[in-house]
Coordinates of C-alpha atoms and ligand atoms in Angstrom, one line a residue:
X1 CA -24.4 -7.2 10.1
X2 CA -21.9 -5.6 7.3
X3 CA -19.7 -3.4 8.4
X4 CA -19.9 0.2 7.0
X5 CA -17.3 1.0 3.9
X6 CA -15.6 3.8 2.9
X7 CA -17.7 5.0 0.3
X8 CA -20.5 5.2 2.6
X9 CA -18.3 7.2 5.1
X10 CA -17.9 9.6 2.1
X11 CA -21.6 9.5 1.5
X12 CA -22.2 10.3 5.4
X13 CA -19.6 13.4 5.3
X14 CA -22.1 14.5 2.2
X15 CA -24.2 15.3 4.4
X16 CA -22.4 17.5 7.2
X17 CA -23.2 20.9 5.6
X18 CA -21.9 24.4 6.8
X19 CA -24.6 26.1 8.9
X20 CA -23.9 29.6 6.8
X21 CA -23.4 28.6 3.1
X22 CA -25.4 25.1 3.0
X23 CA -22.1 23.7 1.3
X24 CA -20.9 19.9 2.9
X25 CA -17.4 19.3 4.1
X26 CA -16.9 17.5 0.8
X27 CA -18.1 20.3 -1.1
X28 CA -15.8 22.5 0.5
X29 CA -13.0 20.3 -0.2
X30 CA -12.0 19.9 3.5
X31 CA -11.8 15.6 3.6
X32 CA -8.3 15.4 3.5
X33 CA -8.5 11.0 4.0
X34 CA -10.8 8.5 4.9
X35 CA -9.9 5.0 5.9
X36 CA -12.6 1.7 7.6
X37 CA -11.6 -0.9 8.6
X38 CA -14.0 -3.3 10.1
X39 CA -16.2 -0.7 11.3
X40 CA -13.6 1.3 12.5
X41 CA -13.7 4.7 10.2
X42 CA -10.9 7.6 10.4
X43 CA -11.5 10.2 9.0
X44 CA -9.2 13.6 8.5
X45 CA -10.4 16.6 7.8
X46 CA -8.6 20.0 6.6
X47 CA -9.9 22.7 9.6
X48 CA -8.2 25.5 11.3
X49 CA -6.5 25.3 14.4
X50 CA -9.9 27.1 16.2
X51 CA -10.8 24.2 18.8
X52 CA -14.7 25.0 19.0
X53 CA -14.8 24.6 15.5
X54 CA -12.8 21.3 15.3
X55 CA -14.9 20.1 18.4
X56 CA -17.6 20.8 16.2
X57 CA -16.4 19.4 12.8
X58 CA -15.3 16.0 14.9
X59 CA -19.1 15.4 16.6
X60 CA -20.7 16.5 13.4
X61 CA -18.8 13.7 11.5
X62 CA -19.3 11.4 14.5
X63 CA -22.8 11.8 14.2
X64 CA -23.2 11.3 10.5
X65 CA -21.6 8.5 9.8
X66 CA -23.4 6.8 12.8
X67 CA -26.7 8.2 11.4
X68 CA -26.3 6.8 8.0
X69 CA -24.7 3.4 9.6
X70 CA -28.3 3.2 11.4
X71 CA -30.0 4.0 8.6
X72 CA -28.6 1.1 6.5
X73 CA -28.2 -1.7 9.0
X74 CA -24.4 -0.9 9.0
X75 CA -21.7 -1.8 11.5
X76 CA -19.8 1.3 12.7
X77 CA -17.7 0.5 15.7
X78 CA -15.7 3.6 16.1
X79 CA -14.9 7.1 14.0
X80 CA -12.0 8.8 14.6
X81 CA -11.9 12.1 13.4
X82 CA -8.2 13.9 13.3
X83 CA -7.0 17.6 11.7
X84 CA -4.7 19.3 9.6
X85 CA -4.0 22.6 9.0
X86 CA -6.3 23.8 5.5
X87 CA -2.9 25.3 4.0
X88 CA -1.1 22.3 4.5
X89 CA -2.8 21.2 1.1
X90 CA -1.1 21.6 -2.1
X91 CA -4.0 22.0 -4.9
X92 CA -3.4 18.8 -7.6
X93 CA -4.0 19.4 -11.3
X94 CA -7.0 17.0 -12.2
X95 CA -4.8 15.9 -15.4
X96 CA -2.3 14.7 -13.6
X97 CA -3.7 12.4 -10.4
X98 CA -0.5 9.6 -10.8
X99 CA 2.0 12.1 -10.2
X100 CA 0.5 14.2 -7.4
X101 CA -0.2 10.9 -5.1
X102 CA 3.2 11.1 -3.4
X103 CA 4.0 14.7 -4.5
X104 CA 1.9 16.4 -2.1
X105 CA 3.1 16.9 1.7
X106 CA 0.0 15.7 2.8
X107 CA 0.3 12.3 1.6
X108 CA -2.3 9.9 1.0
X109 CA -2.8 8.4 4.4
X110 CA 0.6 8.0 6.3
X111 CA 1.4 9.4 9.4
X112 CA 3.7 11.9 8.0
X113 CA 2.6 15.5 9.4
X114 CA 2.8 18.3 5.9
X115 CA 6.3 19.6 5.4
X116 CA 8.3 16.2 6.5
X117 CA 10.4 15.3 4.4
X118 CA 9.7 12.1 1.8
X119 CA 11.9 11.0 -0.9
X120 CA 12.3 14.1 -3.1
X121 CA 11.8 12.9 -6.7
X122 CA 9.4 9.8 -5.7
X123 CA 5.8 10.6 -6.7
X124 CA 4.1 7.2 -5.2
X125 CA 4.9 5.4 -2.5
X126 CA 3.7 2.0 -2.5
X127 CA 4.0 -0.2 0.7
X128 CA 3.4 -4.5 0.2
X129 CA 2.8 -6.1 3.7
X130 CA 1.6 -9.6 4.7
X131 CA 0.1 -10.5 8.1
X132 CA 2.4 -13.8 7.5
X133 CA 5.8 -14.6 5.8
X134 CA 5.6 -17.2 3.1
X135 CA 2.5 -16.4 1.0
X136 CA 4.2 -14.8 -1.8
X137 CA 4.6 -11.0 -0.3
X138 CA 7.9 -10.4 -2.0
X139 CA 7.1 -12.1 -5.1
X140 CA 3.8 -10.0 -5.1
X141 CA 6.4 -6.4 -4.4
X142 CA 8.8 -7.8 -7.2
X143 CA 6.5 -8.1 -9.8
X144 CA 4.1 -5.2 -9.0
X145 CA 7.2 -3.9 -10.0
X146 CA 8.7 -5.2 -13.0
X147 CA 4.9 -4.8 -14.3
X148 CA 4.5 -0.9 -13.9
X149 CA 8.1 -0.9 -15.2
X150 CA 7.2 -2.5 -18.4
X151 CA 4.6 0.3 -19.3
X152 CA 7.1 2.9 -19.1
X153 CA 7.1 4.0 -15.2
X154 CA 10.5 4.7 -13.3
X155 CA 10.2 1.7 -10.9
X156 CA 12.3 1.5 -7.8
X157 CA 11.8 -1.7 -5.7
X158 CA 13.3 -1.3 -1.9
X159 CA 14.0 -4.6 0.4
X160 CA 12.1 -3.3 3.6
X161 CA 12.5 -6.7 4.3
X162 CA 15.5 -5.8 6.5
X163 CA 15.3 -9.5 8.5
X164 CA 15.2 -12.0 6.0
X165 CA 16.0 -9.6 2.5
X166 CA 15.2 -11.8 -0.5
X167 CA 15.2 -9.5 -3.4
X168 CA 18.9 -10.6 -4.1
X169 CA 17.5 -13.9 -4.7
X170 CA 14.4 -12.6 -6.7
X171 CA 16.5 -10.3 -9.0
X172 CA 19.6 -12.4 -9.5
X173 CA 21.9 -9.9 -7.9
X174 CA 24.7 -12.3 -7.6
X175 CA 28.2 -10.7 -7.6
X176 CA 27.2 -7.5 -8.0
X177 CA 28.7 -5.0 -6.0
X178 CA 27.1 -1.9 -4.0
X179 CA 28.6 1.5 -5.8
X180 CA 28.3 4.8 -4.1
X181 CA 28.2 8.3 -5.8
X182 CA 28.9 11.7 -3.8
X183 CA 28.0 9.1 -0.4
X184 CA 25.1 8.3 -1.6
X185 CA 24.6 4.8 -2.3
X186 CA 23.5 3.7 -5.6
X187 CA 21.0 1.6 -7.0
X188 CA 20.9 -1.9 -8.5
X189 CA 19.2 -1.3 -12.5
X190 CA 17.9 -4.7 -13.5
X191 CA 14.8 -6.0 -15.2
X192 CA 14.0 -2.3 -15.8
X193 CA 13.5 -1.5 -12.0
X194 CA 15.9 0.3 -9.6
X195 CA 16.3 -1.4 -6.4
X196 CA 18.0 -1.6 -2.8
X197 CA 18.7 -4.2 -0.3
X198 CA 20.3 -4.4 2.6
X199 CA 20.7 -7.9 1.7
X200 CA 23.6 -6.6 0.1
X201 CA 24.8 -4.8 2.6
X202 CA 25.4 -7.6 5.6
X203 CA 27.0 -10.8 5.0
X204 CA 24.0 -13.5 3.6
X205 CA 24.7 -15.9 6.0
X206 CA 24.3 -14.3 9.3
X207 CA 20.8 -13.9 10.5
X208 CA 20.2 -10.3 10.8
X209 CA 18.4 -9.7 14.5
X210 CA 17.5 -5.6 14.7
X211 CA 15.9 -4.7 18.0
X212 CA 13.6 -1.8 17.4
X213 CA 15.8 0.7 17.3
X214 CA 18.2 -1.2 14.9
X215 CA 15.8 -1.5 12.9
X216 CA 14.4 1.9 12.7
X217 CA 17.7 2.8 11.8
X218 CA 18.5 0.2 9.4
X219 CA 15.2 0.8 7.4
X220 CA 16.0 4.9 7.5
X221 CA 19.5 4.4 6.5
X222 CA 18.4 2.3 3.1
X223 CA 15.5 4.4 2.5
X224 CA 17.5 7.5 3.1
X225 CA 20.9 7.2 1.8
X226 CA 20.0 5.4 -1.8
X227 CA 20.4 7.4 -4.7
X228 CA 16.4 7.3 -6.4
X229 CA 16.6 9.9 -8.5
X230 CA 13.4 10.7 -10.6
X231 CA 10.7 7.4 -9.9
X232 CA 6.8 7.3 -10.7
X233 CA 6.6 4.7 -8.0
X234 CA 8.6 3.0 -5.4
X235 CA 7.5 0.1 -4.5
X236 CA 8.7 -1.6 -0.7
X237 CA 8.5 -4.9 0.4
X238 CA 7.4 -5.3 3.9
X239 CA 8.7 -7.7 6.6
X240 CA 5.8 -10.4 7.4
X241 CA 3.4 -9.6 10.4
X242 CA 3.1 -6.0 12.3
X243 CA 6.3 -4.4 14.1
X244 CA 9.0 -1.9 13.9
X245 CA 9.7 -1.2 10.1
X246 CA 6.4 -0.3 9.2
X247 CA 5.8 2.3 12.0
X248 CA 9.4 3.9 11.1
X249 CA 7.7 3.9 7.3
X250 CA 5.1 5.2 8.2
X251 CA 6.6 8.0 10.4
X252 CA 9.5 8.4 7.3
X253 CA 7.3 9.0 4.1
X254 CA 4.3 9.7 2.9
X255 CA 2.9 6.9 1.4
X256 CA 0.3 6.4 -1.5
X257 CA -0.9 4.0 0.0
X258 CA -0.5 -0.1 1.2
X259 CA -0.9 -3.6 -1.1
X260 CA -1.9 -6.3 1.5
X261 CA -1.2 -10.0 0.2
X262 CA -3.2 -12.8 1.5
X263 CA -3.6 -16.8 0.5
X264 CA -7.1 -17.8 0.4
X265 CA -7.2 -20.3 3.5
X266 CA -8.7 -18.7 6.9
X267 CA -5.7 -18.8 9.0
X268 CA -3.6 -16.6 6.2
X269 CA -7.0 -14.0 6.5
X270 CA -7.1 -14.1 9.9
X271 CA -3.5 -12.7 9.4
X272 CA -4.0 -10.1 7.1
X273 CA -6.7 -8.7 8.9
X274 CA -4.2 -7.6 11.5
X275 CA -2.1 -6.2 8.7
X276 CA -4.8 -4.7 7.8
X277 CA -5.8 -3.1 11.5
X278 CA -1.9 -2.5 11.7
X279 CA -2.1 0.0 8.4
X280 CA -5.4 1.7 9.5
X281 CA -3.7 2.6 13.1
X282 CA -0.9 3.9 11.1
X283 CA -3.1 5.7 8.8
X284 CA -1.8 4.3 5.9
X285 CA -4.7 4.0 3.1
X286 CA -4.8 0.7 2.2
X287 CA -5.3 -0.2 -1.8
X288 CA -6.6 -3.4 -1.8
X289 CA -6.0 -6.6 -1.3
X290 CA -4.2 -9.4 -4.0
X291 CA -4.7 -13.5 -2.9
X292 CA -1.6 -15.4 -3.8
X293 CA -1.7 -18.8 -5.1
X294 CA -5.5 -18.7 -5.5
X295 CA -5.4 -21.6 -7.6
X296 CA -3.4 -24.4 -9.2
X297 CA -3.1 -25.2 -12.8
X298 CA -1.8 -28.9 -13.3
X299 CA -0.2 -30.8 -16.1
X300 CA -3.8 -32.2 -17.2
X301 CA -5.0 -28.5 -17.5
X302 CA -7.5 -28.2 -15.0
X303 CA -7.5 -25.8 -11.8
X304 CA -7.4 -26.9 -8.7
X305 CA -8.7 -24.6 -5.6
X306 CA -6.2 -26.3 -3.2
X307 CA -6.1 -23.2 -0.6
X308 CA -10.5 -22.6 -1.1
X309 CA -9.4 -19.9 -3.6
X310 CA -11.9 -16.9 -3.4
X311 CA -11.1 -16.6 0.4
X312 CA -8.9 -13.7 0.5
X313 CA -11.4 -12.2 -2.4
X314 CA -14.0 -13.0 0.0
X315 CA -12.3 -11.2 3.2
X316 CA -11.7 -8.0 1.5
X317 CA -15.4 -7.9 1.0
X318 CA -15.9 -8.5 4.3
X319 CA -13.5 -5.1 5.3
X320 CA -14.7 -3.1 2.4
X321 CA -11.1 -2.9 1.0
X322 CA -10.7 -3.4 -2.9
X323 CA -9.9 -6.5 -4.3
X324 CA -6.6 -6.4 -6.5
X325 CA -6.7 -9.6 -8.6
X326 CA -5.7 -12.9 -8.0
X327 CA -2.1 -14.8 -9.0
X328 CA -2.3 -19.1 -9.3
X329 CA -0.2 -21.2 -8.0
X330 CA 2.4 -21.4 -10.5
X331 CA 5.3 -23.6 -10.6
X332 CA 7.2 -21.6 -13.7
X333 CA 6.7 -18.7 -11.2
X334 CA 8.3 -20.2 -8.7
X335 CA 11.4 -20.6 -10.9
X336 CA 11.3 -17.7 -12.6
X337 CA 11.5 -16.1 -8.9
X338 CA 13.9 -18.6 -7.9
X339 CA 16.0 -18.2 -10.7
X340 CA 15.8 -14.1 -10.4
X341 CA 14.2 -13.8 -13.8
X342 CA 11.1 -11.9 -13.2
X343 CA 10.9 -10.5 -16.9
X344 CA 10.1 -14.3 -17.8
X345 CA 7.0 -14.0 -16.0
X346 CA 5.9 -11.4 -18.1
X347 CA 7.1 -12.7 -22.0
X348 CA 7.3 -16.9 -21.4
X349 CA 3.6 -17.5 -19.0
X350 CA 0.6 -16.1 -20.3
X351 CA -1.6 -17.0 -17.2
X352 CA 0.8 -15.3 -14.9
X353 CA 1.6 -12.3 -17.1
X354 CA -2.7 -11.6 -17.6
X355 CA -2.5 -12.0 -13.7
X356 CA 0.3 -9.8 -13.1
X357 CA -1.1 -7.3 -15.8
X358 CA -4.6 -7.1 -13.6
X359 CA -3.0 -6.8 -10.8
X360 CA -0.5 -3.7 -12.1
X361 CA -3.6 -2.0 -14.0
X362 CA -6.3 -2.2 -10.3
X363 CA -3.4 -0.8 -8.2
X364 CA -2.4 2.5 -10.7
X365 CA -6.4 2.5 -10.8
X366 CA -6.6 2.3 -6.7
X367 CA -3.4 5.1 -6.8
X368 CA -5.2 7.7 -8.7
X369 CA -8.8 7.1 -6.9
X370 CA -7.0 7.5 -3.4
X371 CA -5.7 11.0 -5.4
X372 CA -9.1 12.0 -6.1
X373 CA -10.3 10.9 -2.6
X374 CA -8.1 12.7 -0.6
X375 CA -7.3 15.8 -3.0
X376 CA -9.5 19.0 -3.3
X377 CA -11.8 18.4 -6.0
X378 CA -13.1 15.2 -4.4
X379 CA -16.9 14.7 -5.3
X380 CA -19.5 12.1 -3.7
X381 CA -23.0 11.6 -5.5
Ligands
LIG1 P1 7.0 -13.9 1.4 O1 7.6 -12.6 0.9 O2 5.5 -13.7 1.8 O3 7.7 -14.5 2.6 P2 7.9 -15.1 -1.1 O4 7.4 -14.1 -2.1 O5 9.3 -15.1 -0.7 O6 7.0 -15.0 0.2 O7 7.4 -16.5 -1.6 C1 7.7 -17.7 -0.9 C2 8.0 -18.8 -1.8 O8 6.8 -19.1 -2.5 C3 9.0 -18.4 -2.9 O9 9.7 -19.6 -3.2 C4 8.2 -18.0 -4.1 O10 8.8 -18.3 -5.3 C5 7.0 -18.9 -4.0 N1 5.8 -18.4 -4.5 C6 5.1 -17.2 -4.2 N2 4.0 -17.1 -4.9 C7 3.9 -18.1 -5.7 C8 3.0 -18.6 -6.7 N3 1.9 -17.8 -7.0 N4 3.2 -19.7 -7.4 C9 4.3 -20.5 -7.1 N5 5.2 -20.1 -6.2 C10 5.0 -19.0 -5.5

């Protein structure tokens, strides 16, 4: 049985209509986020602090989306329904859905209540996580990065990789040195992307072992205490697997939402579905879904499915989550990365940089729909 998606959740909450004016919850602008995983749906709506009515709103929107799950031979395991306070929502100019994402105290899905404080000056928030280490998460983050950078967005790329940082590597930081202005710590400025490591912060050789509350404070400090300034989107790579640093994220900012990166074979899925269960029990909205190394390309010009490409494609499918695009396995990639010259990927490869391009172009595209989802104008046909 397939498992309910979010667009049928939206379709279900269509249908929860106000006893006095006839209008639905959508209609009255009061679905603040919606997120499903697996047949587990959460849903937020904006309602005053009145319990009967809350009590209400939450079976109402119980019983729809069960309803309509029935109807349509749907799998709904579980709906959560949580609240926020109506004025908590800062009304979002329809012309201008990019820069609102992050802007708004409500955020898009995090776990950040309205009024804590984000990263003043960052308008998105983009989070890339991996249920595994190794299947091209960072590389994903990096050139997420460099891509939006390259049509003209301030781009800032932050190492949340605090226990094994490899964006020094990636972006050929070498010698550089950290700077800091008015205690505030400055960013790196290369390949047209700011960024922040804490790999330059500890000595490279020494493995860094954070215990939780290290770690929370390690992530805070970097995210904290670098100097932004003005960025359309910040992009943060993710340490492997489920633990500390996302929850601190998640508590810290409000986030546009997540990027999950996958490989196509069924023990890297199996992976990023818990990523996936991870960022739906933090309430993060997750944007899709991007499989790595999908495919080979050898010296005689054929491709070569050596992981079963199509898997990763297939198990976002299978959770309803968008599919972002898929990157081959590349070896010029893999040197580009390795030589921390992302920008080649983009001028020197052309089956990477259309890749890379698709990718960039379905996540701004998943950005501004998770806008329009979550602001007040949302509408469901
Ligand atoms: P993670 O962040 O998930 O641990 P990385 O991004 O560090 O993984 O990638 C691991 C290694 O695989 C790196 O050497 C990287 O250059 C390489 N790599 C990642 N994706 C590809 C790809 N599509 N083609 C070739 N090499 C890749």
């Amino acid at each position: 049985m397939a498992a309910i998606s979010r667009e049928y959740v939206l379709k279900a909450l269509a249908n929860l209509r106000d006893s006095e004016d006839g209008r639905s919850v959508v209609e009255r602008g009061m679905v603040d986020h919606v997120s499903v995983c697996e047949g587990h749906c959460a849903v937020r709506l904006k309602a005053p602090d009145v319990a009967e009515l809350r009590d209400g709103l939450r079976k109402g929107t119980q019983h729809v989306v069960r309803a309509l799950g029935q109807e349509l031979g749907m799998e709904v395991k579980a709906v959560e329904v949580e609240f926020i306070a109506p004025e908590a929502t800062v009304d979002q100019p329809a012309d201008q859905p990019m820069k609102q994402a992050a802007a708004s105290p409500t955020n898009r899905g995090g776990t950040v209540q309205p009024g804590s404080p984000s990263i003043p000056g960052v308008r998105n928030i983009i989070a890339v996580g991996a249920g595994k280490g190794g299947v091209g998460k960072s590389t994903v983050a990096l050139n997420l990065a460099v891509g939006l950078a390259r049509q003209g967005h301030g781009v800032g790329l932050l190492d949340g990789d605090i226990y094994g940082p490899s964006v020094p590597t990636l972006l050929g930081l070498g010698d550089m040195e950290l700077s800091l202005l008015r205690d505030r710590v400055q960013p790196f400025f290369v390949h047209g992307i700011k960024t922040m490591t804490i790999g330059k912060m500890v000595d490279p050789e020494k493995p860094l072992i954070w215990r939780g509350p290290m770690a929370h404070g390690a992530f805070k400090q970097i995210t904290e205490q670098t100097d932004w300034g003005e960025l359309d989107f910040l992009i943060i790579d993710l340490p492997p697997g489920t633990g500390d640093v996302p929850l601190t994220m998640a508590q810290l900012l409000s986030l546009s939402g997540a990027v999950i990166v996958c490989t196509p074979q069924r023990v890297a899925q199996d992976d990023a579905v818990r990523a996936a269960r991870m960022f739906q029990q933090l309430n993060v909205n997750i944007l899709g879904v991007v499989e790595n190394m999908s495919w080979f390309i050898g010296d005689d010009g054929k491709e070569y499915d050596i992981f079963g490409r199509g898997g990763a494609e297939q198990m976002s499918q299978r959770l309803g989550l968008p599919f972002l695009g898929a990157i081959p396995l590349n070896m010029q990639l893999r040197a580009n990365c390795d030589n921390g010259n992302p920008t080649a990927n983009f001028t020197e490869n052309p089956p990477i940089s259309k890749a890379f391009d698709t990718l960039v172009e379905r996540v701004q595209q998943e950005v501004a729909l998770a806008t329009q989802t979550s602001g007040p104008t949302l509408t469901v046909n």
